[in-house]
Short mmCIF file of C-alpha atoms in Angstrom, two decimals:
data_model
loop_
_atom_site.label_atom_id
_atom_site.label_comp_id
_atom_site.label_asym_id
_atom_site.label_seq_id
_atom_site.Cartn_x
_atom_site.Cartn_y
_atom_site.Cartn_z
CA UNK A 1 0.00 0.00 0.00
CA UNK A 2 1.48 3.34 -1.08
CA UNK A 3 1.71 6.61 0.81
CA UNK A 4 -0.36 9.74 0.22
CA UNK A 5 2.31 12.41 -0.30
CA UNK A 6 2.10 16.20 -0.61
CA UNK A 7 5.04 17.90 -2.34
CA UNK A 8 5.04 21.51 -1.13
CA UNK A 9 7.20 24.23 -2.67
CA UNK A 10 7.06 27.78 -4.00
CA UNK A 11 8.95 26.70 -7.10
CA UNK A 12 7.05 24.74 -9.75
CA UNK A 13 6.01 24.85 -13.39
CA UNK A 14 5.26 26.84 -15.50
CA UNK A 15 8.42 28.47 -14.07
CA UNK A 16 11.48 26.54 -15.35
CA UNK A 17 14.28 25.50 -13.03
CA UNK A 18 16.10 22.69 -11.25
CA UNK A 19 13.78 22.44 -8.24
CA UNK A 20 10.72 22.51 -10.50
CA UNK A 21 12.17 19.75 -12.67
CA UNK A 22 13.11 17.65 -9.63
CA UNK A 23 9.69 17.91 -7.96
CA UNK A 24 7.80 17.01 -11.13
CA UNK A 25 9.83 13.96 -12.15
CA UNK A 26 10.24 12.63 -8.61
CA UNK A 27 6.47 12.86 -8.22
CA UNK A 28 5.91 10.97 -11.47
CA UNK A 29 8.23 8.15 -10.45
CA UNK A 30 6.66 7.90 -6.99
CA UNK A 31 3.24 7.60 -8.64
CA UNK A 32 4.57 4.75 -10.78
CA UNK A 33 5.81 3.05 -7.61
CA UNK A 34 2.23 3.02 -6.34
CA UNK A 35 2.11 6.18 -4.21
CA UNK A 36 -0.43 9.00 -4.48
CA UNK A 37 1.21 12.41 -4.94
CA UNK A 38 -0.15 15.97 -5.05
CA UNK A 39 1.85 19.17 -5.44
CA UNK A 40 1.01 22.35 -3.54
CA UNK A 41 2.45 25.63 -4.80
CA UNK A 42 1.37 29.24 -5.30
CA UNK A 43 -0.42 30.59 -8.34
CA UNK A 44 1.56 31.73 -11.36
CA UNK A 45 -0.15 34.64 -13.12
CA UNK A 46 -3.42 33.25 -14.50
CA UNK A 47 -2.57 29.67 -13.56
CA UNK A 48 -4.45 29.01 -10.34
CA UNK A 49 -6.84 26.46 -8.92
CA UNK A 50 -6.34 22.72 -9.40
CA UNK A 51 -4.64 21.25 -12.47
CA UNK A 52 -4.18 17.57 -13.31
CA UNK A 53 -0.99 16.62 -15.15
CA UNK A 54 0.38 13.35 -16.52
CA UNK A 55 -0.55 10.16 -14.62
CA UNK A 56 -3.08 12.04 -12.50
CA UNK A 57 -0.49 14.24 -10.78
CA UNK A 58 -2.65 16.90 -9.15
CA UNK A 59 -1.28 20.42 -8.62
CA UNK A 60 -2.87 22.94 -6.25
CA UNK A 61 -2.01 26.49 -7.37
CA UNK A 62 -2.94 28.42 -4.21
CA UNK A 63 -3.55 32.19 -4.65
CA UNK A 64 -0.81 33.79 -2.54
CA UNK A 65 1.21 37.02 -2.66
CA UNK A 66 4.61 36.51 -4.29
CA UNK A 67 7.27 38.97 -3.10
CA UNK A 68 10.69 37.90 -4.48
CA UNK A 69 11.89 35.32 -7.02
CA UNK A 70 8.71 33.21 -6.72
CA UNK A 71 8.78 33.08 -2.90
CA UNK A 72 5.49 33.97 -1.22
CA UNK A 73 5.08 36.44 1.61
CA UNK A 74 5.78 34.67 4.95
CA UNK A 75 2.64 34.68 7.08
CA UNK A 76 3.38 31.66 9.36
CA UNK A 77 -0.30 31.02 10.14
CA UNK A 78 -2.55 32.38 7.36
CA UNK A 79 -1.99 29.41 5.03
CA UNK A 80 -3.04 26.91 7.72
CA UNK A 81 -6.78 26.74 6.82
CA UNK A 82 -6.25 25.99 3.14
CA UNK A 83 -3.31 23.64 3.74
CA UNK A 84 -5.31 21.73 6.35
CA UNK A 85 -8.20 21.45 3.90
CA UNK A 86 -5.92 20.01 1.19
CA UNK A 87 -4.19 17.63 3.60
CA UNK A 88 -7.52 16.25 4.80
CA UNK A 89 -9.10 16.20 1.34
CA UNK A 90 -6.19 14.23 -0.11
CA UNK A 91 -5.73 12.09 3.05
CA UNK A 92 -2.08 13.16 3.19
CA UNK A 93 0.30 11.09 5.32
CA UNK A 94 3.68 12.61 4.36
CA UNK A 95 4.52 16.25 3.67
CA UNK A 96 7.65 16.64 1.53
CA UNK A 97 8.88 20.24 1.33
CA UNK A 98 11.42 21.53 -1.19
CA UNK A 99 13.63 24.63 -1.06
CA UNK A 100 15.25 26.52 1.82
CA UNK A 101 13.71 29.82 0.74
CA UNK A 102 10.25 28.39 0.07
CA UNK A 103 8.11 29.94 2.80
CA UNK A 104 5.13 27.80 1.79
CA UNK A 105 7.28 24.70 2.38
CA UNK A 106 8.29 25.80 5.89
CA UNK A 107 4.74 26.68 6.86
CA UNK A 108 3.39 23.37 5.52
CA UNK A 109 5.90 21.39 7.61
CA UNK A 110 4.95 23.35 10.75
CA UNK A 111 1.22 22.86 10.22
CA UNK A 112 1.68 19.24 9.17
CA UNK A 113 3.49 18.42 12.41
CA UNK A 114 0.71 20.14 14.37
CA UNK A 115 -1.73 17.80 12.58
CA UNK A 116 0.44 14.79 13.45
CA UNK A 117 1.72 14.11 9.92
CA UNK A 118 5.17 12.85 8.85
CA UNK A 119 7.50 15.39 7.28
CA UNK A 120 10.52 15.39 4.95
CA UNK A 121 12.55 18.33 3.65
CA UNK A 122 14.81 18.45 0.58
CA UNK A 123 17.48 21.16 0.30
CA UNK A 124 18.53 22.03 -3.26
CA UNK A 125 20.86 24.98 -2.71
CA UNK A 126 23.93 26.30 -0.91
CA UNK A 127 23.79 29.46 1.19
CA UNK A 128 26.27 31.43 3.24
CA UNK A 129 26.25 32.69 6.80
CA UNK A 130 27.04 36.41 6.56
CA UNK A 131 24.49 38.10 4.25
CA UNK A 132 21.23 39.30 5.77
CA UNK A 133 19.20 37.11 3.41
CA UNK A 134 21.20 34.02 4.35
CA UNK A 135 20.92 34.79 8.07
CA UNK A 136 17.13 35.08 7.87
CA UNK A 137 16.91 31.97 5.72
CA UNK A 138 19.08 29.97 8.10
CA UNK A 139 16.87 31.01 11.03
CA UNK A 140 13.81 29.74 9.17
CA UNK A 141 15.68 26.53 8.33
CA UNK A 142 16.59 25.97 11.99
CA UNK A 143 12.94 26.48 12.94
CA UNK A 144 11.82 23.86 10.43
CA UNK A 145 14.55 21.37 11.34
CA UNK A 146 13.53 21.47 14.99
CA UNK A 147 10.63 19.18 14.18
CA UNK A 148 11.21 17.61 10.77
CA UNK A 149 11.27 13.85 10.27
CA UNK A 150 14.18 13.63 7.83
CA UNK A 151 16.24 15.85 5.53
CA UNK A 152 17.48 15.08 2.01
CA UNK A 153 20.33 16.93 0.27
CA UNK A 154 21.31 16.68 -3.39
CA UNK A 155 25.07 16.40 -2.75
CA UNK A 156 27.53 15.78 0.07
CA UNK A 157 28.64 19.40 -0.08
CA UNK A 158 25.01 20.45 0.23
CA UNK A 159 24.67 18.15 3.24
CA UNK A 160 27.63 19.76 5.03
CA UNK A 161 26.21 23.21 4.30
CA UNK A 162 22.71 22.27 5.45
CA UNK A 163 23.88 20.59 8.67
CA UNK A 164 25.79 23.74 9.66
CA UNK A 165 23.02 26.16 8.66
CA UNK A 166 20.21 24.20 10.30
CA UNK A 167 22.11 22.80 13.32
CA UNK A 168 20.75 19.33 12.63
CA UNK A 169 22.14 15.91 13.48
CA UNK A 170 23.95 14.57 10.33
CA UNK A 171 22.37 11.16 10.98
CA UNK A 172 19.00 12.68 10.04
CA UNK A 173 20.33 13.87 6.67
CA UNK A 174 20.57 11.69 3.55
CA UNK A 175 22.20 12.47 0.20
CA UNK A 176 20.06 11.70 -2.84
CA UNK A 177 21.23 13.45 -6.05
CA UNK A 178 19.17 14.78 -8.91
CA UNK A 179 18.73 12.89 -12.16
CA UNK A 180 17.68 13.53 -15.74
CA UNK A 181 15.36 11.85 -18.24
CA UNK A 182 18.22 10.62 -20.38
CA UNK A 183 16.18 9.79 -23.48
CA UNK A 184 15.21 13.47 -23.61
CA UNK A 185 18.92 14.41 -23.82
CA UNK A 186 20.37 12.23 -26.53
CA UNK A 187 23.21 13.59 -28.66
CA UNK A 188 22.83 14.11 -32.38
CA UNK A 189 23.38 10.91 -34.33
CA UNK A 190 26.17 12.57 -36.32
CA UNK A 191 28.13 13.70 -33.25
CA UNK A 192 30.74 10.96 -33.73
CA UNK A 193 33.96 11.92 -35.55
CA UNK A 194 33.19 15.65 -35.82
CA UNK A 195 35.39 17.86 -37.95
CA UNK A 196 36.60 20.80 -35.84
CA UNK A 197 38.58 22.60 -38.56
CA UNK A 198 35.91 25.34 -38.82
CA UNK A 199 34.03 26.50 -35.71
CA UNK A 200 33.43 25.39 -32.14
CA UNK A 201 30.25 26.45 -30.36
CA UNK A 202 30.18 26.98 -26.60
CA UNK A 203 26.69 26.68 -25.11
CA UNK A 204 25.51 28.39 -21.92
CA UNK A 205 22.04 27.74 -20.46
CA UNK A 206 21.43 29.43 -17.15
CA UNK A 207 19.44 32.01 -15.25
CA UNK A 208 21.27 35.29 -15.70
CA UNK A 209 21.67 36.19 -12.03
CA UNK A 210 24.89 37.15 -10.17
CA UNK A 211 25.01 33.88 -8.20
CA UNK A 212 24.90 31.96 -11.49
CA UNK A 213 28.06 33.69 -12.65
CA UNK A 214 26.48 36.08 -15.16
CA UNK A 215 29.06 38.81 -14.41
CA UNK A 216 31.86 36.28 -14.82
CA UNK A 217 30.37 35.17 -18.12
CA UNK A 218 30.24 38.76 -19.38
CA UNK A 219 33.91 39.21 -18.54
CA UNK A 220 35.33 36.03 -20.11
CA UNK A 221 33.45 35.90 -23.42
CA UNK A 222 35.34 38.78 -25.15
CA UNK A 223 38.74 37.40 -24.12
CA UNK A 224 37.92 33.86 -25.25
CA UNK A 225 36.68 35.22 -28.58
CA UNK A 226 39.91 37.21 -28.96
CA UNK A 227 42.11 34.17 -28.24
CA UNK A 228 40.04 31.75 -30.34
CA UNK A 229 38.68 33.34 -33.55
CA UNK A 230 36.82 30.15 -34.52
CA UNK A 231 34.74 30.01 -31.34
CA UNK A 232 31.09 31.07 -31.12
CA UNK A 233 28.77 31.34 -28.11
CA UNK A 234 25.13 30.31 -27.87
CA UNK A 235 23.54 31.64 -24.66
CA UNK A 236 20.03 30.76 -23.47
CA UNK A 237 18.46 32.21 -20.35
CA UNK A 238 17.00 35.38 -18.95
CA UNK A 239 17.42 37.52 -15.88
CA UNK A 240 18.61 40.92 -14.66
CA UNK A 241 22.05 40.43 -16.26
CA UNK A 242 20.70 39.88 -19.78
CA UNK A 243 21.18 43.56 -20.60
CA UNK A 244 24.84 43.38 -19.54
CA UNK A 245 25.44 40.59 -22.05
CA UNK A 246 23.79 42.60 -24.82
CA UNK A 247 25.95 45.62 -24.00
CA UNK A 248 29.08 43.46 -23.95
CA UNK A 249 28.21 42.02 -27.36
CA UNK A 250 27.77 45.50 -28.84
CA UNK A 251 30.88 46.94 -27.18
CA UNK A 252 33.17 44.26 -28.63
CA UNK A 253 31.27 43.88 -31.96
CA UNK A 254 30.46 40.20 -31.30
CA UNK A 255 26.95 40.15 -32.76
CA UNK A 256 27.92 37.42 -35.24
CA UNK A 257 29.73 35.31 -32.65
CA UNK A 258 27.51 35.60 -29.56
CA UNK A 259 23.88 34.56 -29.94
CA UNK A 260 21.42 35.41 -27.15
CA UNK A 261 18.20 33.41 -27.44
CA UNK A 262 16.60 34.46 -24.13
CA UNK A 263 14.48 32.22 -21.94
CA UNK A 264 13.60 28.78 -23.27
CA UNK A 265 11.31 25.99 -22.12
CA UNK A 266 12.83 22.88 -20.63
CA UNK A 267 11.78 20.71 -23.56
CA UNK A 268 13.84 23.02 -25.81
CA UNK A 269 17.06 22.62 -23.80
CA UNK A 270 18.26 19.57 -25.70
CA UNK A 271 17.71 21.26 -29.08
CA UNK A 272 19.93 24.12 -27.97
CA UNK A 273 22.61 21.94 -26.40
CA UNK A 274 23.16 19.69 -29.42
CA UNK A 275 24.12 22.77 -31.46
CA UNK A 276 27.29 23.07 -29.38
CA UNK A 277 30.52 21.24 -28.60
CA UNK A 278 31.33 22.61 -25.13
CA UNK A 279 29.04 23.53 -22.26
CA UNK A 280 30.20 26.44 -20.06
CA UNK A 281 28.82 26.67 -16.52
CA UNK A 282 30.25 29.71 -14.66
CA UNK A 283 28.14 29.42 -11.48
CA UNK A 284 29.47 30.90 -8.23
CA UNK A 285 27.42 28.58 -6.02
CA UNK A 286 25.73 25.29 -6.87
CA UNK A 287 24.49 22.40 -4.76
CA UNK A 288 24.36 19.93 -7.66
CA UNK A 289 24.02 21.33 -11.19
CA UNK A 290 21.52 19.19 -13.11
CA UNK A 291 22.17 21.14 -16.30
CA UNK A 292 25.76 19.87 -16.57
CA UNK A 293 24.46 16.28 -16.44
CA UNK A 294 22.06 17.17 -19.26
CA UNK A 295 24.93 18.70 -21.23
CA UNK A 296 27.17 15.65 -20.84
CA UNK A 297 24.25 13.42 -21.81
CA UNK A 298 23.93 15.45 -25.03
CA UNK A 299 27.59 14.78 -25.82
CA UNK A 300 29.08 18.11 -24.73
CA UNK A 301 32.37 18.52 -22.90
CA UNK A 302 31.75 20.53 -19.71
CA UNK A 303 33.77 23.50 -18.45
CA UNK A 304 32.61 24.59 -15.03
CA UNK A 305 33.65 26.30 -11.84
CA UNK A 306 34.83 24.16 -8.95
CA UNK A 307 32.23 25.26 -6.41
CA UNK A 308 29.71 23.56 -4.14
CA UNK A 309 28.66 20.06 -5.14
CA UNK A 310 29.66 20.37 -8.81
CA UNK A 311 32.89 18.28 -8.45
CA UNK A 312 30.72 15.36 -7.30
CA UNK A 313 28.51 15.33 -10.41
CA UNK A 314 30.65 14.12 -13.34
CA UNK A 315 33.99 12.28 -13.68
CA UNK A 316 37.12 14.23 -14.61
CA UNK A 317 37.24 12.90 -18.18
CA UNK A 318 33.98 14.73 -18.94
CA UNK A 319 34.86 17.99 -17.21
CA UNK A 320 37.41 20.77 -16.92
CA UNK A 321 37.27 22.63 -13.60
CA UNK A 322 38.17 26.24 -12.93
CA UNK A 323 38.22 28.50 -9.92
CA UNK A 324 35.31 30.99 -9.85
CA UNK A 325 37.43 33.82 -11.19
CA UNK A 326 38.08 35.29 -14.62
CA UNK A 327 41.60 34.09 -15.56
CA UNK A 328 41.06 30.54 -14.31
CA UNK A 329 37.83 30.15 -16.25
CA UNK A 330 39.44 31.50 -19.44
CA UNK A 331 42.35 29.05 -19.09
CA UNK A 332 39.96 26.11 -18.55
CA UNK A 333 37.85 27.12 -21.56
CA UNK A 334 40.89 27.49 -23.83
CA UNK A 335 42.23 24.12 -22.69
CA UNK A 336 38.86 22.49 -23.44
CA UNK A 337 38.75 24.09 -26.89
CA UNK A 338 42.23 22.74 -27.65
CA UNK A 339 41.17 19.25 -26.56
CA UNK A 340 38.10 19.36 -28.79
CA UNK A 341 40.05 20.68 -31.78
CA UNK A 342 42.63 17.91 -31.46
CA UNK A 343 39.96 15.21 -31.01
CA UNK A 344 41.59 14.31 -27.71
CA UNK A 345 38.17 13.63 -26.12
CA UNK A 346 35.57 11.19 -27.44
CA UNK A 347 32.29 12.79 -26.36
CA UNK A 348 30.23 10.18 -28.21
CA UNK A 349 30.50 7.88 -25.18
CA UNK A 350 29.27 10.46 -22.66
CA UNK A 351 25.56 9.66 -22.99
CA UNK A 352 25.91 5.96 -22.17
CA UNK A 353 28.24 6.74 -19.27
CA UNK A 354 25.80 9.25 -17.76
CA UNK A 355 22.94 6.77 -18.19
CA UNK A 356 24.72 4.42 -15.78
CA UNK A 357 25.19 7.15 -13.16
CA UNK A 358 21.77 8.79 -12.87
CA UNK A 359 18.31 7.26 -12.95
CA UNK A 360 15.01 8.65 -11.67
CA UNK A 361 13.98 5.13 -10.73
CA UNK A 362 16.90 4.93 -8.27
CA UNK A 363 16.14 8.41 -6.91
CA UNK A 364 12.48 7.53 -6.35
CA UNK A 365 13.32 4.27 -4.57
CA UNK A 366 15.86 5.98 -2.31
CA UNK A 367 13.26 8.62 -1.47
CA UNK A 368 10.76 5.84 -0.77
CA UNK A 369 13.27 4.32 1.67
CA UNK A 370 13.43 7.66 3.47
CA UNK A 371 9.64 7.63 3.80
CA UNK A 372 9.80 4.09 5.20
CA UNK A 373 12.39 5.14 7.78
CA UNK A 374 10.38 8.00 9.29
CA UNK A 375 10.10 7.63 13.06
CA UNK A 376 6.60 6.55 14.05
CA UNK A 377 7.28 7.14 17.74
CA UNK A 378 7.81 10.83 17.07
CA UNK A 379 4.20 11.18 15.95
CA UNK A 380 2.99 10.08 19.39
CA UNK A 381 5.39 12.17 21.49
CA UNK A 382 4.10 14.64 24.05
CA UNK A 383 3.64 18.34 23.34
CA UNK A 384 6.26 19.10 25.99
CA UNK A 385 8.99 17.23 24.08
CA UNK A 386 8.04 19.02 20.87
CA UNK A 387 8.17 22.45 22.52
CA UNK A 388 11.48 21.60 24.16
CA UNK A 389 13.16 21.09 20.78
CA UNK A 390 12.02 24.53 19.62
CA UNK A 391 12.90 26.16 22.94
CA UNK A 392 16.51 24.99 22.69
CA UNK A 393 17.07 26.91 19.44
CA UNK A 394 18.23 30.10 21.14
CA UNK A 395 17.74 32.44 24.06
CA UNK A 396 15.29 34.66 22.16
CA UNK A 397 14.51 32.67 19.02
CA UNK A 398 13.71 29.54 21.04
CA UNK A 399 10.95 31.31 22.97
CA UNK A 400 9.50 32.76 19.76
CA UNK A 401 9.58 29.35 18.09
CA UNK A 402 7.79 27.71 21.01
CA UNK A 403 5.20 30.50 21.02
CA UNK A 404 4.57 29.94 17.29
CA UNK A 405 3.91 26.24 17.91
CA UNK A 406 1.48 27.01 20.75
CA UNK A 407 -0.41 29.52 18.57
CA UNK A 408 -0.47 26.99 15.74
CA UNK A 409 -2.03 24.41 18.04
CA UNK A 410 -4.73 26.88 19.12
CA UNK A 411 -5.51 27.67 15.47
CA UNK A 412 -5.73 23.95 14.73
CA UNK A 413 -8.22 23.43 17.59
CA UNK A 414 -10.35 26.34 16.32
CA UNK A 415 -10.30 24.98 12.76
CA UNK A 416 -11.29 21.52 14.02
CA UNK A 417 -14.26 23.11 15.76
CA UNK A 418 -15.33 25.40 12.91
CA UNK A 419 -14.64 22.98 10.03
CA UNK A 420 -14.57 19.38 11.31
CA UNK A 421 -12.49 16.97 9.24
CA UNK A 422 -15.47 14.72 8.55
CA UNK A 423 -17.23 17.67 6.84
CA UNK A 424 -14.49 17.95 4.19
CA UNK A 425 -15.10 15.93 1.04
CA UNK A 426 -12.39 13.40 0.25
CA UNK A 427 -10.78 13.46 -3.19
CA UNK A 428 -11.00 10.44 -5.47
CA UNK A 429 -7.60 8.94 -6.18
CA UNK A 430 -6.42 8.56 -9.76
CA UNK A 431 -6.41 4.88 -10.81
CA UNK A 432 -2.96 3.82 -11.93
CA UNK A 433 -1.53 0.34 -12.29
CA UNK A 434 1.99 -0.16 -10.95
CA UNK A 435 4.37 -0.78 -13.86
CA UNK A 436 7.22 -3.20 -14.10
CA UNK A 437 10.78 -1.90 -13.86
CA UNK A 438 11.54 -2.34 -17.56
CA UNK A 439 8.37 -0.47 -18.46
CA UNK A 440 9.36 2.44 -16.23
CA UNK A 441 12.53 3.01 -18.22
CA UNK A 442 10.56 3.34 -21.47
CA UNK A 443 7.91 5.70 -20.12
CA UNK A 444 7.45 8.91 -22.12
CA UNK A 445 6.75 11.99 -20.04
CA UNK A 446 4.64 14.96 -21.02
CA UNK A 447 6.12 18.22 -19.79
CA UNK A 448 3.73 20.29 -17.72
CA UNK A 449 4.43 23.31 -19.94
CA UNK A 450 2.15 21.66 -22.49
CA UNK A 451 -0.76 21.26 -20.13
CA UNK A 452 -3.43 23.95 -20.41
#
């Protein structure tokens, strides 16, 4: 008998991104393993209400006020009525939150524990300890970790970062990486024995934000083009640094060598990647870097910065690493270009090698094992023990945390009195037969961008 799972996050389709991709495909694989999964997120423009995607994956687009980069305004308690209604309607047993800066995720875990539900949290990013945003985020993370069942990180570096930020016992943290749908990222059939006597194309697909290395990218492109006249750049992505790239292109007269295609949908990523020979990833911070796995799967040699969990993702024969600074990245890019020109690297074997490393079936089964390991005794513990964990989080913060839990319990009692659980209609589950393992590998997914 499968679990009834609620994936809760501020980051989901139609917005593209790594967290969005992870939540969708993990949910699909869990459904195929026999579990029932719903996704709870905020509304995106006109997309609100309830949508049903492939395999009966139900998405609740809750109307909430978005304040910054798709994160909703933190209210702590105001989402409780609608979240409680969804949890009861869908008979939720496990709440799985995603994203350190997803306020909806943190609130859902708090309310879920008040309702006596099991909770899991997945961290997808790396954050520091000095900036005001990181300090506030780490405080919220510590609040959530005071009463979460288990934590998942996408890399060992991410685990170390999360354990320090959230002051959590490392035993309660597991490492489960991301994966890709490899048949959606096959190289071109003619990629074997390329002739590099003419031009080499370097592809970049990223959000053009400072933490993704957009400033670094703007600085290195003119110098690489000066050193290698046969090199062209194909850049996909949008963000506040897009204008800087346009200005750089005009300043150095690189209109014919640097192509800016803007934002693209995820199903278009492969079509862009296979136009290139090298993938450049100049990120300044990265917990995993799914896009470099996609690039290697498409038969591209990867040049990337040696930050965060990136060194854990691909073997050295597929990657050239650089420090996150201008000269080092230029040297790594030039070295990669020389290797490609001399046919020193056989990229035709990359796809098969990546296929053996990453599989969504493995990710889903490891996540299922985490669900199976959740402590049942914790659900029956006394309120005093729960408050004690929050109270120990700091001289001032601990008292505020404990007060929040007490208020949350009072709100829950009021909601139980005003809207009893037995007065809420239960949702009908989508009928789906569990598929055999070999059938799972051949499954064709429909991207949610195509769903009206």
